[in-house]
C-alpha cells in the first residue's frame, strides 16, 4: 500500500480511516491475535481510539495519513468497513471502487487497479 501511495499521492488523496477495533480483547478475539500478543481493549473515548490508531500506523508501517472514525462509528457504518475494507472515492465523494469486506477481500492489487482508473479519469477530466 505504501508503494501505491507514493506513486499516486501527487494525483490522488489517500487516507486510512481507523474504525472500531475488529478484535478487541474485551470482545470477539481471534487466535492469531492472541498468538501475536495483539490484545487491545475496545477504545471507549476518542483519545483511546487515537492512541490505538497510532499504534496501528507504527506497527504496520503505514505512510499515508490516517483519519479517525468518531465514537458513533459513522464511517464504519456508512461504508460497512469492519473489520477492514478498501475503497476508492471519486472527486465528488462517490464510491468508484469497493473492495470485499474482511481480510479475504483485502486485495491491494485490485484496489491498485481502482486507484489507477480513478487517477486516469481525474487527469482526463482536468484536461477538459
XYZ file of C-alpha atoms in Angstrom:
128
model
C 0.000 0.000 0.000
C 2.827 2.377 0.775
C 4.278 1.956 -2.722
C 0.907 2.694 -4.322
C 0.532 5.712 -2.055
C 3.976 7.015 -3.025
C 3.249 6.516 -6.726
C -0.060 8.379 -6.726
C -0.017 10.771 -3.761
C 0.571 13.797 -6.013
C -2.563 12.948 -8.036
C -4.853 11.215 -5.548
C -5.730 11.997 -1.929
C -5.146 8.960 0.292
C -6.492 8.360 3.777
C -6.680 5.405 6.071
C -9.646 5.593 8.415
C -9.199 3.922 11.766
C -12.556 2.452 12.745
C -13.548 0.491 15.838
C -11.299 -2.361 16.862
C -12.184 -5.522 14.928
C -10.995 -7.990 17.553
C -10.803 -6.291 20.954
C -9.606 -8.327 23.914
C -12.866 -7.460 25.682
C -14.904 -8.676 22.693
C -14.525 -11.231 19.920
C -10.876 -12.284 19.844
C -9.111 -14.446 17.266
C -6.332 -16.967 17.878
C -3.847 -15.180 15.583
C -4.060 -12.002 17.690
C -3.535 -13.985 20.880
C -0.547 -15.787 19.367
C 0.947 -12.470 18.211
C 0.137 -10.762 21.528
C -2.077 -8.200 19.765
C -4.527 -7.703 22.566
C -6.203 -4.318 22.850
C -9.318 -3.254 24.697
C -12.063 -1.625 22.649
C -11.416 2.129 22.959
C -14.146 3.951 24.912
C -13.037 7.512 24.081
C -11.673 9.316 21.033
C -8.326 9.734 22.822
C -8.103 5.974 23.398
C -9.039 5.310 19.762
C -6.437 7.836 18.580
C -3.716 6.154 20.652
C -4.602 2.743 19.234
C -4.678 4.187 15.701
C -1.146 5.486 16.281
C -0.010 2.041 17.398
C -1.562 0.588 14.240
C 0.212 3.091 11.977
C 3.578 2.442 13.584
C 3.260 -1.345 13.829
C 2.048 -1.724 10.242
C 4.354 0.973 8.854
C 1.638 2.958 7.092
C 2.905 6.151 5.478
C -0.361 7.668 4.263
C -2.361 9.942 6.568
C -4.844 8.348 8.928
C -8.220 9.735 9.935
C -10.198 8.632 12.960
C -13.797 7.465 12.818
C -15.911 9.065 15.536
C -17.194 7.108 18.521
C -20.584 6.727 16.800
C -18.709 4.743 14.115
C -20.239 6.760 11.263
C -17.620 5.810 8.660
C -17.686 2.152 9.650
C -21.473 2.041 9.397
C -21.734 4.077 6.181
C -19.112 2.042 4.342
C -19.614 -1.382 6.009
C -15.915 -1.283 6.791
C -15.488 -3.667 9.737
C -13.110 -5.425 10.053
C -11.335 -3.858 7.057
C -12.185 -2.740 3.569
C -10.559 -0.883 0.692
C -12.342 1.908 -1.185
C -11.658 4.490 -3.867
C -13.895 7.561 -3.935
C -14.165 9.901 -6.883
C -13.753 13.681 -6.672
C -17.434 14.025 -5.740
C -17.167 11.515 -2.899
C -18.958 8.728 -4.767
C -17.692 5.156 -4.488
C -15.565 4.336 -7.556
C -14.181 1.063 -6.148
C -15.434 -1.060 -3.271
C -13.336 -3.972 -2.091
C -14.801 -7.047 -0.483
C -15.261 -6.751 3.276
C -12.820 -8.582 5.559
C -9.288 -9.894 5.354
C -10.121 -12.246 2.467
C -11.281 -9.250 0.459
C -8.286 -7.077 1.338
C -6.867 -7.269 -2.192
C -4.336 -4.483 -2.620
C -3.734 -5.250 -6.311
C -7.416 -4.905 -7.186
C -7.548 -1.705 -5.121
C -4.467 -0.504 -7.030
C -6.397 -1.030 -10.279
C -9.184 1.136 -8.846
C -6.687 3.833 -7.863
C -5.158 3.766 -11.366
C -8.543 4.084 -13.053
C -9.607 6.956 -10.819
C -6.290 8.781 -11.292
C -6.625 8.452 -15.077
C -10.245 9.623 -15.014
C -9.359 12.599 -12.812
C -6.491 13.546 -15.136
C -8.772 13.326 -18.182
C -11.416 15.491 -16.509
C -8.797 18.063 -15.501
C -7.550 18.230 -19.101
C -11.016 19.073 -20.474
